[in-house]
XYZ file of C-alpha atoms in Angstrom:
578
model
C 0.000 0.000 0.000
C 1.637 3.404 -0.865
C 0.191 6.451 0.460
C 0.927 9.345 -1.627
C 0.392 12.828 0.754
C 0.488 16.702 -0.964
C -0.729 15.071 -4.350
C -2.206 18.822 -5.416
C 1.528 19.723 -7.176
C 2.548 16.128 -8.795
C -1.103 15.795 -10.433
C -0.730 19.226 -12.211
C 2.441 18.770 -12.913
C 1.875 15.004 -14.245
C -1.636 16.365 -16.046
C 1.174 18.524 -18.552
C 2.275 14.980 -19.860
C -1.037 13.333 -20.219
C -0.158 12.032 -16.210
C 2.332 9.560 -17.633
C 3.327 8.631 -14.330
C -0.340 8.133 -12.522
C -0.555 5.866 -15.923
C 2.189 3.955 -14.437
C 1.064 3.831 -11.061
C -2.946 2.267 -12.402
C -1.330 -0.409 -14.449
C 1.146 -1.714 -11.578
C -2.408 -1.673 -9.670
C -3.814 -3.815 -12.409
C -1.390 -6.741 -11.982
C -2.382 -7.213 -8.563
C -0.862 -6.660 -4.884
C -0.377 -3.267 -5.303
C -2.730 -0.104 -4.367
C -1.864 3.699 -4.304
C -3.917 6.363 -2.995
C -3.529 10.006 -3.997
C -3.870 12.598 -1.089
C -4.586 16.017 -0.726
C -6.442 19.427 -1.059
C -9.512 19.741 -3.258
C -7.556 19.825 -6.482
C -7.130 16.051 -6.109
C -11.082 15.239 -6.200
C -11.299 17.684 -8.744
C -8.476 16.197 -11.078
C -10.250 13.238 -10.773
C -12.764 14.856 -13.280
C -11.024 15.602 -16.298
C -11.793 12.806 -18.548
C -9.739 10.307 -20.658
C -7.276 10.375 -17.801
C -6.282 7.265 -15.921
C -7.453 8.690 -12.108
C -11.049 8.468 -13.766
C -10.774 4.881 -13.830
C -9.723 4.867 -9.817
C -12.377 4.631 -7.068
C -15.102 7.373 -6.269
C -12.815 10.006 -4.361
C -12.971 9.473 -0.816
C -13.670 13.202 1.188
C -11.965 13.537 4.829
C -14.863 15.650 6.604
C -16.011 15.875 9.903
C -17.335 12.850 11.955
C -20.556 11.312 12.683
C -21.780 12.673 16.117
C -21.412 9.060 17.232
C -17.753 8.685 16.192
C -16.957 12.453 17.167
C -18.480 11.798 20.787
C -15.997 8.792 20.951
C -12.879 10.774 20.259
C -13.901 12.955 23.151
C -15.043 10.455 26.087
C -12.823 7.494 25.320
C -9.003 9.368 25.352
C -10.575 11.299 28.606
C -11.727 8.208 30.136
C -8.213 6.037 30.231
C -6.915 9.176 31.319
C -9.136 8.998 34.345
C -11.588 11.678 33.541
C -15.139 11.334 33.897
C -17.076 13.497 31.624
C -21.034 13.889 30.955
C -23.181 13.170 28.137
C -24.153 16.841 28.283
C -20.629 17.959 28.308
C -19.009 15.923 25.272
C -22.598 17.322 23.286
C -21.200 20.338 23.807
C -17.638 20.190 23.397
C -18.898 18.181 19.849
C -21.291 20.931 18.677
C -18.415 23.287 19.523
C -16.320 21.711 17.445
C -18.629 21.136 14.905
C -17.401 17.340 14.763
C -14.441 17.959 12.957
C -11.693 16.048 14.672
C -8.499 17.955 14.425
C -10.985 20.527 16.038
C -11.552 18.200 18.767
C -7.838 17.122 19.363
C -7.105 20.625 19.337
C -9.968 21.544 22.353
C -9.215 18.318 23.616
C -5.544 18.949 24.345
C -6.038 22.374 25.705
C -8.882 20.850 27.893
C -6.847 18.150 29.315
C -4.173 21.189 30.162
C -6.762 22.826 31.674
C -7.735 19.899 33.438
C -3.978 18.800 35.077
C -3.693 22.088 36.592
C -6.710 21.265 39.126
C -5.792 20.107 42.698
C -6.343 15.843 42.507
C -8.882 15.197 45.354
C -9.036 11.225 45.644
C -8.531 8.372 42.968
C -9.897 8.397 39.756
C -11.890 8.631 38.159
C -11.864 12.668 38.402
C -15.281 14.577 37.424
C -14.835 17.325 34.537
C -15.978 20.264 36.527
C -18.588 22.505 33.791
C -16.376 25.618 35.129
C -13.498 24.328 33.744
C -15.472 23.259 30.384
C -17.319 26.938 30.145
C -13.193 28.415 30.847
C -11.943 26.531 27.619
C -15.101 27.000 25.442
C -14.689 30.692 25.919
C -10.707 30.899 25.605
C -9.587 33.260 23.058
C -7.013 30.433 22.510
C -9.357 28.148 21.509
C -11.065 30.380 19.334
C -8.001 31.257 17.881
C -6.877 27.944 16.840
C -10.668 26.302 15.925
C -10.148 29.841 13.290
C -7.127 28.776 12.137
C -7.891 25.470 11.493
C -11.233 26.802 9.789
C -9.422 29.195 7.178
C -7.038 26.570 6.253
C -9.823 25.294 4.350
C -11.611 28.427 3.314
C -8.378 29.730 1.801
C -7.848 26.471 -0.332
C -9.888 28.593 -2.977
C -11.186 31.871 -2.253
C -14.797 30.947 -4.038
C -14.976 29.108 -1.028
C -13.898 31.478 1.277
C -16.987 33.917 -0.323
C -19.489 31.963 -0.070
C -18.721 30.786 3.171
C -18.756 34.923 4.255
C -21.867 35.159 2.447
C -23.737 32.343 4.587
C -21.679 33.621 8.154
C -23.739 37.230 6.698
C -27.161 35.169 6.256
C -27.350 33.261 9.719
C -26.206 36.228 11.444
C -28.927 38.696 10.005
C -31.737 36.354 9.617
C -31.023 33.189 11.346
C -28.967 29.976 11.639
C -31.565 27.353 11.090
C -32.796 29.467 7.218
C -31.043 28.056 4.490
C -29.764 30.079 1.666
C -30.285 28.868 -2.300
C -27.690 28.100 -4.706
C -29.427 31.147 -6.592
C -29.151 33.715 -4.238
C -26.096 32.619 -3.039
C -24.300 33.074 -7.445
C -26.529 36.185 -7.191
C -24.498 37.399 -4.080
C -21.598 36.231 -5.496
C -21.565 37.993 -8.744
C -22.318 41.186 -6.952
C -19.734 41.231 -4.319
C -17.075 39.366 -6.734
C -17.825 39.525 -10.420
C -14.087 38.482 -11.127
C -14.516 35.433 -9.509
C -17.785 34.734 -10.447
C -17.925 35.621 -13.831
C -19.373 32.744 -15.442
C -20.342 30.904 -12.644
C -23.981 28.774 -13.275
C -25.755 27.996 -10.811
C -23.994 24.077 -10.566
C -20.922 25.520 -10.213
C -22.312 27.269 -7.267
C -23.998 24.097 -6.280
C -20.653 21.827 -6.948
C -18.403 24.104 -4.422
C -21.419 24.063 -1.546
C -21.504 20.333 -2.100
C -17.157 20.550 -1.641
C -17.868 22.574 1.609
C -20.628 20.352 2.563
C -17.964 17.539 2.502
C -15.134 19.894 3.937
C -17.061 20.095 7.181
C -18.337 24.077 6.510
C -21.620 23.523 5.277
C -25.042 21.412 5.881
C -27.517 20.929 3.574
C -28.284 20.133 -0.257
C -29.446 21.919 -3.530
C -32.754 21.166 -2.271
C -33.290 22.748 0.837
C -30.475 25.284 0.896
C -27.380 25.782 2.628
C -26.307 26.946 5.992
C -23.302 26.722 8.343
C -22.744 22.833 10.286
C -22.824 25.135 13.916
C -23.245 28.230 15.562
C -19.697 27.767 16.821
C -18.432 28.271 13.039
C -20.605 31.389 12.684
C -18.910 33.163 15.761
C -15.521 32.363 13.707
C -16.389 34.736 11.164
C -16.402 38.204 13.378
C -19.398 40.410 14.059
C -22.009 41.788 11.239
C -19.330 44.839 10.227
C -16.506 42.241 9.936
C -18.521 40.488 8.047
C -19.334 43.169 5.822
C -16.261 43.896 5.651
C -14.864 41.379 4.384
C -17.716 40.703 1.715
C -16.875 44.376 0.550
C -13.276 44.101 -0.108
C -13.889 40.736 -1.902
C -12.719 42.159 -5.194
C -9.428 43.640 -3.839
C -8.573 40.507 -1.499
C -9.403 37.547 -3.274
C -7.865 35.827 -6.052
C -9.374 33.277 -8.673
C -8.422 29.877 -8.993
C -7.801 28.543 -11.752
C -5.824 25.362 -10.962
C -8.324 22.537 -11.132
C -9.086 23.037 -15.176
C -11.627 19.856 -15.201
C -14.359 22.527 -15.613
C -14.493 23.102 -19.587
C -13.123 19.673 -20.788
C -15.725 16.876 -22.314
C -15.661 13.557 -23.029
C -15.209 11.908 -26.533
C -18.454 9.838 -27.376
C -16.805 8.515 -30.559
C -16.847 9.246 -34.591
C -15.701 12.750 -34.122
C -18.356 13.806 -31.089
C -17.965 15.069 -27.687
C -19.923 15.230 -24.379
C -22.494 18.761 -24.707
C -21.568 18.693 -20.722
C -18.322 19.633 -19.635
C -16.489 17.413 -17.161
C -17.956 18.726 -13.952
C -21.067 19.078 -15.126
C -21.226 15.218 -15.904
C -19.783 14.011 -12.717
C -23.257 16.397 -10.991
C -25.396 15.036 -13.181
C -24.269 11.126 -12.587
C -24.041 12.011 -8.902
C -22.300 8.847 -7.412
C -24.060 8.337 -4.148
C -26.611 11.039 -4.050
C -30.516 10.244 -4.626
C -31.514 13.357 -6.819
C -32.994 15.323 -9.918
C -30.977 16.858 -12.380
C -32.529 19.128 -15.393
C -30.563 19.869 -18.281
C -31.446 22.805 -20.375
C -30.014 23.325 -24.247
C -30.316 23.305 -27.617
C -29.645 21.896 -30.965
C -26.676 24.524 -30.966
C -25.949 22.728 -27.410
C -25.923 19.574 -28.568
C -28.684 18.759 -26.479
C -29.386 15.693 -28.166
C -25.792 13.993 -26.880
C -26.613 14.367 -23.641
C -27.829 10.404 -22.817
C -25.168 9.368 -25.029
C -22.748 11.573 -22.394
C -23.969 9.986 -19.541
C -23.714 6.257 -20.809
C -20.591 6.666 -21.648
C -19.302 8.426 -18.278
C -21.208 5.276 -16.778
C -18.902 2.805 -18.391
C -16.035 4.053 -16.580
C -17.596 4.124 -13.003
C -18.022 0.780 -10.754
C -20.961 -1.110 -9.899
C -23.188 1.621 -11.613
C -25.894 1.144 -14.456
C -27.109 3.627 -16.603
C -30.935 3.293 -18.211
C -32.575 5.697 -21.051
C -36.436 5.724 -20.768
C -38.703 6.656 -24.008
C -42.016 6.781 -22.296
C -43.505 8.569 -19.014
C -44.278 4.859 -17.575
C -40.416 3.576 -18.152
C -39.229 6.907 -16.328
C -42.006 6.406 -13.379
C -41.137 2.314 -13.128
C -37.121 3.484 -13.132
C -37.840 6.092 -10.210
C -37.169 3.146 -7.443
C -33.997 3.169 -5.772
C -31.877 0.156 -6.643
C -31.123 -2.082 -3.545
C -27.427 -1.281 -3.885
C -25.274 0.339 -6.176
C -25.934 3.257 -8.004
C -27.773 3.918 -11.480
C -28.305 7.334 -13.473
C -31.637 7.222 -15.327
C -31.966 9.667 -18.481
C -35.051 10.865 -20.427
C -35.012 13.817 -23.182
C -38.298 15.306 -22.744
C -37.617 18.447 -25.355
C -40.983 18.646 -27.271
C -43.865 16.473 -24.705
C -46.408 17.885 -23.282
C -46.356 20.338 -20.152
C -48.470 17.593 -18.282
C -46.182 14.913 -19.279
C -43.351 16.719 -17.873
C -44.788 17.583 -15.053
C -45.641 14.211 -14.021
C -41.651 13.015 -14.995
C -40.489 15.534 -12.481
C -43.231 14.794 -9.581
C -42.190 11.114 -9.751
C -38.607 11.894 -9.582
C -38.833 14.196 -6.269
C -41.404 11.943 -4.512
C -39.846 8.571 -5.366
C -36.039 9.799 -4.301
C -37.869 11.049 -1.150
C -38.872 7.512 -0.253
C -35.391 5.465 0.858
C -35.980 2.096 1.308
C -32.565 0.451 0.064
C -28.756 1.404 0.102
C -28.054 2.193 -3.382
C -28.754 5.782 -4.657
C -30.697 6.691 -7.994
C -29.751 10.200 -10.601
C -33.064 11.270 -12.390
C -31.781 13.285 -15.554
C -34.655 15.118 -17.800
C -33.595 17.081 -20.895
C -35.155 20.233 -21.787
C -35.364 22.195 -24.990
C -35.367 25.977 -24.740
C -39.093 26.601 -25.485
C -40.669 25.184 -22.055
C -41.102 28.816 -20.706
C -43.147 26.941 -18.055
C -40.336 24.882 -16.621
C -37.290 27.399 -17.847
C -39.166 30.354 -15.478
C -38.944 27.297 -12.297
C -35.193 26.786 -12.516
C -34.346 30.316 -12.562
C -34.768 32.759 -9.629
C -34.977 36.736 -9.950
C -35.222 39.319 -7.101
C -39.345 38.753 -7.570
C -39.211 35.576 -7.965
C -37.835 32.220 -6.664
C -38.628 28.443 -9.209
C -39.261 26.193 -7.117
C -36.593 23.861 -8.801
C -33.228 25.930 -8.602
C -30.797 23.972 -7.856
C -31.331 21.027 -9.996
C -30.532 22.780 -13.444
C -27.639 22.237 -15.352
C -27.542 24.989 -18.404
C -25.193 23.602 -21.386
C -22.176 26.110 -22.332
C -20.437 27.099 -25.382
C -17.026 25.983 -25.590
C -14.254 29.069 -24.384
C -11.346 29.216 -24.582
C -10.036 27.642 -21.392
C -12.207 24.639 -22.464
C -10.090 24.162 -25.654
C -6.816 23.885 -23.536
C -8.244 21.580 -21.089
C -9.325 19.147 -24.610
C -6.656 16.036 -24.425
C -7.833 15.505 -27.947
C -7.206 19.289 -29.244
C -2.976 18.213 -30.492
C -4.743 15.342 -32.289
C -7.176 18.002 -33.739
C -4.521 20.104 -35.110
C -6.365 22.723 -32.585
C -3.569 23.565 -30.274
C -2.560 26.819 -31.864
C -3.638 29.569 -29.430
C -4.210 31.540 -33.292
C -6.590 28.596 -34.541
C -8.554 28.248 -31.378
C -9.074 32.153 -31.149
C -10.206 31.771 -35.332
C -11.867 28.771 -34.048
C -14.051 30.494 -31.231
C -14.054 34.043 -33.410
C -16.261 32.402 -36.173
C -18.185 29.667 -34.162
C -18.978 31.443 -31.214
C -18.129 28.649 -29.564
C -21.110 26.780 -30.046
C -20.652 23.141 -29.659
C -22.569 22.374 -33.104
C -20.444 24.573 -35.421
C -17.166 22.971 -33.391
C -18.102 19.882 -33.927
C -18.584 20.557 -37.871
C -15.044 22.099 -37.600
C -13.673 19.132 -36.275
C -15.144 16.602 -38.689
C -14.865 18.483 -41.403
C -10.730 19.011 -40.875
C -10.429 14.799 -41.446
C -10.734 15.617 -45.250
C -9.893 19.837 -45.802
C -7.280 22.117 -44.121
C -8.530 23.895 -41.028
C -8.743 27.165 -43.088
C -10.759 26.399 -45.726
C -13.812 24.530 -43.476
C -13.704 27.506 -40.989
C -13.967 29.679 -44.358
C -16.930 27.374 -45.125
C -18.519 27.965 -41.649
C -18.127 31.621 -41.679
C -19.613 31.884 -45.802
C -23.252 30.054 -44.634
C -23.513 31.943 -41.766
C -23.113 35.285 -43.679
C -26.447 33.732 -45.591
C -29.916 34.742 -44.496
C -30.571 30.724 -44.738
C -27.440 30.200 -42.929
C -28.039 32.835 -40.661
C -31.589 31.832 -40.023
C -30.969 28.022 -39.048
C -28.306 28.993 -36.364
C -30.669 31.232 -34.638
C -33.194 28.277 -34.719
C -30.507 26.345 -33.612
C -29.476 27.926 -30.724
C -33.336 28.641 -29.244
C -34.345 32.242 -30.861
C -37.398 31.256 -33.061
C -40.154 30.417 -31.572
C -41.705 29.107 -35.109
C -39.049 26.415 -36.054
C -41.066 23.421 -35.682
C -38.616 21.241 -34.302
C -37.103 23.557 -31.032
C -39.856 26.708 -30.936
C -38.410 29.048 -28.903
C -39.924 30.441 -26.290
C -42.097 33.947 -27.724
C -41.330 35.769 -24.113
C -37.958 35.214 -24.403
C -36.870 36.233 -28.508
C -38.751 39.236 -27.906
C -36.726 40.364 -25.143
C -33.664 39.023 -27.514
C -34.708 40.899 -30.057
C -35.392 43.983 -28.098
C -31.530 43.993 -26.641
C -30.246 43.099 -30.046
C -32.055 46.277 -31.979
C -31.163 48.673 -28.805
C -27.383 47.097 -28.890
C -27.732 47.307 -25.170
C -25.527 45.896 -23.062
C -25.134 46.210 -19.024
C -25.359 44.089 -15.820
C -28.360 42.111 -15.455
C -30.693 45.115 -12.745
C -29.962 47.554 -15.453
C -30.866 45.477 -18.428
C -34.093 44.274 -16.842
C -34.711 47.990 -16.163
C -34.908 48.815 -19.449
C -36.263 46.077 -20.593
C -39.376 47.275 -17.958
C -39.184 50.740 -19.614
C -39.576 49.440 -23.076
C -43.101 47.723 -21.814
C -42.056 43.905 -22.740
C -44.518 42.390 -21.769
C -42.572 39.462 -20.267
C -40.620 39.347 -16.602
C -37.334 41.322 -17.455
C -35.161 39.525 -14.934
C -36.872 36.247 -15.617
C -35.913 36.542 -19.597
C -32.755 37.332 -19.164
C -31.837 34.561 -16.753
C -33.485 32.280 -19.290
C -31.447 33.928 -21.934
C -28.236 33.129 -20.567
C -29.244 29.862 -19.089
C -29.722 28.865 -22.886
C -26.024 30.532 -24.362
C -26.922 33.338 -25.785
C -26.068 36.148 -23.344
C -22.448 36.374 -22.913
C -21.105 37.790 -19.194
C -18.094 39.070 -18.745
C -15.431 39.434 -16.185
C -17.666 42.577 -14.403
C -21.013 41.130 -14.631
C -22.185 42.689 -17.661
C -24.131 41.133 -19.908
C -24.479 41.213 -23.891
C -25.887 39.419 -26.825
C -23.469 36.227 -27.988
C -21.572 38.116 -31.031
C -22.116 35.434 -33.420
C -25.541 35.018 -32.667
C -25.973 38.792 -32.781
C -24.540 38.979 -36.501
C -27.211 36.217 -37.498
C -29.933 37.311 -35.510
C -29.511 40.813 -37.391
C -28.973 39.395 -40.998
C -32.242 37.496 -40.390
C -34.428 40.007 -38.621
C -33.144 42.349 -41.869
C -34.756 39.560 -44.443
C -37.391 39.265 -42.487
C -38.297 42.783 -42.535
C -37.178 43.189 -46.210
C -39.530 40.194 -47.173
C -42.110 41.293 -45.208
């Protein structure tokens, strides 16, 4: 057995040369007798991501967190007890909630407590009663506090999206209350606003992803579902009063830095014959969600690749252990698959783009009400598709200052494919893509959308690079080219295939005319002013939940450029024909 400690350095290092040497290390673990395991900070489970890599084909990452109140309780009475110290029920409850279970928490308040405890006078044998004076003395040492805050911040600081969020739910149960969750939404929505460098970009998942990491870290409690709020008061009282607090949210921009280490977030998965998983890396492993009963929605379009998305999951599925993956064609297959399995794990997929509201509704209810109902050990992923048109559903997964779906937290938007995406692509050398001048060609006339990229990439098996971008960038410079990408990517609601949704092209087209650009409160205020007569807020989270809003490092928003130049060349036909 060879324990490997500080892995965060030797996987980046080994991910330059395809990790070569983790390579090594899986096949000496294939011939038997032999098992490594990779330690470290976050960057580890996060490596694990990146696709066509050989730590995808190790176990499910295992995440050091706090204890179980049992176990935690444990590491408190049983060192104290062969000392000779007799301590209550009452007392190690509190000493545990202090510490909010974590256990180098615990050995810390533990050691100073034991200190504490060898500087009383002895009076007879053992064993000796743990007086509550001296208990209330240590829980209210500034030496304690000190350390339990130093231990805390090791963590936070790790990456400093953690660190915000974890200011921005100290802020929430000190204004309104411990016990009152916060929402991934509001929480990106906070974000954005008091760090738009750092959160520039961010979906919702991502959001959802790094709760889940501090969930695991020991930070957090909670889910996507219900919200998420800090493990214990204790940890609150870390973070300093309300002004520190605010303080510390305010100066977010000038303090914090962006990390940009982990790089799993932008690559995909090859499914084969020149195609590619529509969901990045990290949106796949959410979506599959090893040991987690839940509901996942994916939004996108044919200019998404939408359609790929079963095929993604089935193949991520091949690579994990003792899970199954199951496509259903019919609301009665998705109801009968909505049973846990006994053990194991198994990710069920249905694309609902184009059925009936009702339908859809019903695929969802039976999701949420039979993952609610655990009667085995395994664990069960619901995955729906949906197209761009179902304003119904789109206006449920978004939340604006008015207004709060009831499903946030279980979308997963697709993305067009940046740039950092292209250099996280194992495949892109093969693809004669690595040229940082051919990707930027490569994004400049695609946008970035996954259905042009993919024509790119086929095509350049039989033509030079130049001449099938030159190809690309010709038909889209066509009112009939021009047309079927903006069908494509969700902007007409009368393509009969993927109608868009009418609420949400007519704010498109309203930004697009206007040229406006802006961050999301003033966009929505004109929008208000120009009498839409749609939610502002609502269309423009929809907007850039489908692609076609692109947000920069400051928050603001504007209309996709490529999509802009075909959205114009068509409305101008239009009106010319008309």
């Amino acid at each position: 057995l060879l324990l490997l400690d500080e892995c965060d350095f030797f996987l980046k290092a080994d991910a330059a040369s395809h990790f070569r040497n983790v390579a090594e290390l899986r096949d000496l673990m294939s011939r038997g007798r032999f098992k490594v395991v990779f330690s470290g900070l976050q960057h580890v489970a996060r490596y694990r991501k990146l696709p066509n890599q050989p730590l995808s084909h190790l176990p499910q990452p295992l995440v050091i967190g706090p204890l179980d109140p049992s176990s935690a309780s444990s590491l408190v009475r049983r060192p104290l007890r062969a000392m000779g110290f007799a301590i209550t029920d009452a007392q190690v409850d509190r000493l545990v909630t202090y510490c909010a279970c974590n256990p180098s928490v615990i050995q810390l308040a533990c050691k100073q407590l034991v200190e504490k405890l060898h500087r009383e006078p002895v009076l007879g044998v053992a064993p000796w009663k743990v007086e509550d004076d001296v208990l209330n003395e240590l829980l209210s040492s500034a030496e304690l506090e000190t350390g339990v805050r130093t231990r805390l911040f090791y963590t936070l600081d790790l990456d400093h999206r953690y660190k915000l969020l974890a200011y921005l739910v100290a802020w929430r149960a000190m204004t309104v209350g411990l016990g009152v969750p916060t929402s991934v939404a509001e929480l990106k929505t906070s974000a954005a606003e008091y760090w738009p460098e750092g959160f520039a970009g961010v979906d919702n998942d991502d959001v959802r992803s790094l709760c889940d990491e501090l969930v695991g870290l020991g930070v957090f409690a909670g889910d996507a579902t219900v919200g998420y709020r800090m493990l214990s008061p204790a940890t609150v009282h870390l973070f300093g009063s309300e002004d520190e607090i605010a303080g510390q949210l305010m100066e977010a921009s000038e303090n914090y830095v962006s990390d940009v280490a982990a790089g799993a977030g932008g690559s995909r998965i090859s499914l084969g014959s020149d195609r590619f998983s529509p969901l990045t890396a990290d949106q796949l492993s959410d979506a599959v969600g090893i040991g987690r009963t839940q509901l996942r929605i994916v939004v996108g379009s044919r200019g998404l690749l939408a359609e790929n998305v079963p095929a993604a999951l089935a193949e991520a599925v091949k690579r994990l252990h003792d899970c199954e993956f199951l496509e259903t064609t019919s609301l009665r297959a998705w109801r009968d698959a909505m049973s846990v399995p006994r053990i194991g794990h198994i990710v069920v997929a249905a694309d609902m783009t184009g059925i009936s509201k009702e339908s859809f509704e019903q695929s969802i209810e039976a999701a949420q009400r039979r993952g609610m109902a655990r009667t085995a050990r395994g664990t069960r992923a619901a995955v729906l598709v949906a197209g761009p048109g179902e304003r119904w559903l789109l206006s449920r997964l978004v939340a604006t200052p008015s207004h709060a779906g009831d499903l946030v937290g279980t979308e997963v938007g697709l993305r067009r494919i940046g740039s950092a995406a292209l250099m996280a692509w194992d495949r892109i050398e093969e693809l004669d893509l690595a040229h940082p001048r051919r990707q930027a060609q490569l994004l400049e006339v695609t946008g970035g959308w996954p259905s042009l990229v993919s024509r790119v990439i086929k095509g350049m098996h039989v033509r030079p690079f130049e001449d099938v971008i030159a190809d690309i960038r010709d038909e889209l410079a066509t009112p009939e080219g021009a047309r079927e990408l903006v069908a494509a990517v969700g902007l007409d609601a009368r393509d009969p295939s993927q109608p868009g949704d009418v609420g949400a092209v007519e704010a498109f087209e309203f930004l697009l005319r206007e040229g406006l650009t802006g961050d999301p409160e003033t966009l929505a205020e004109l929008l208000t002013m120009a009498e839409v007569e749609i939610d502002p807020a609502e269309s423009l989270e929809i907007l850039r939940m489908i692609g076609v809003l692109d947000v920069d490092d400051d928050g603001e928003m504007a209309v996709e450029p490529v999509v802009a130049a075909c959205a114009t060349l068509a409305l101008d036909v239009t009106r010319a024909g008309t």
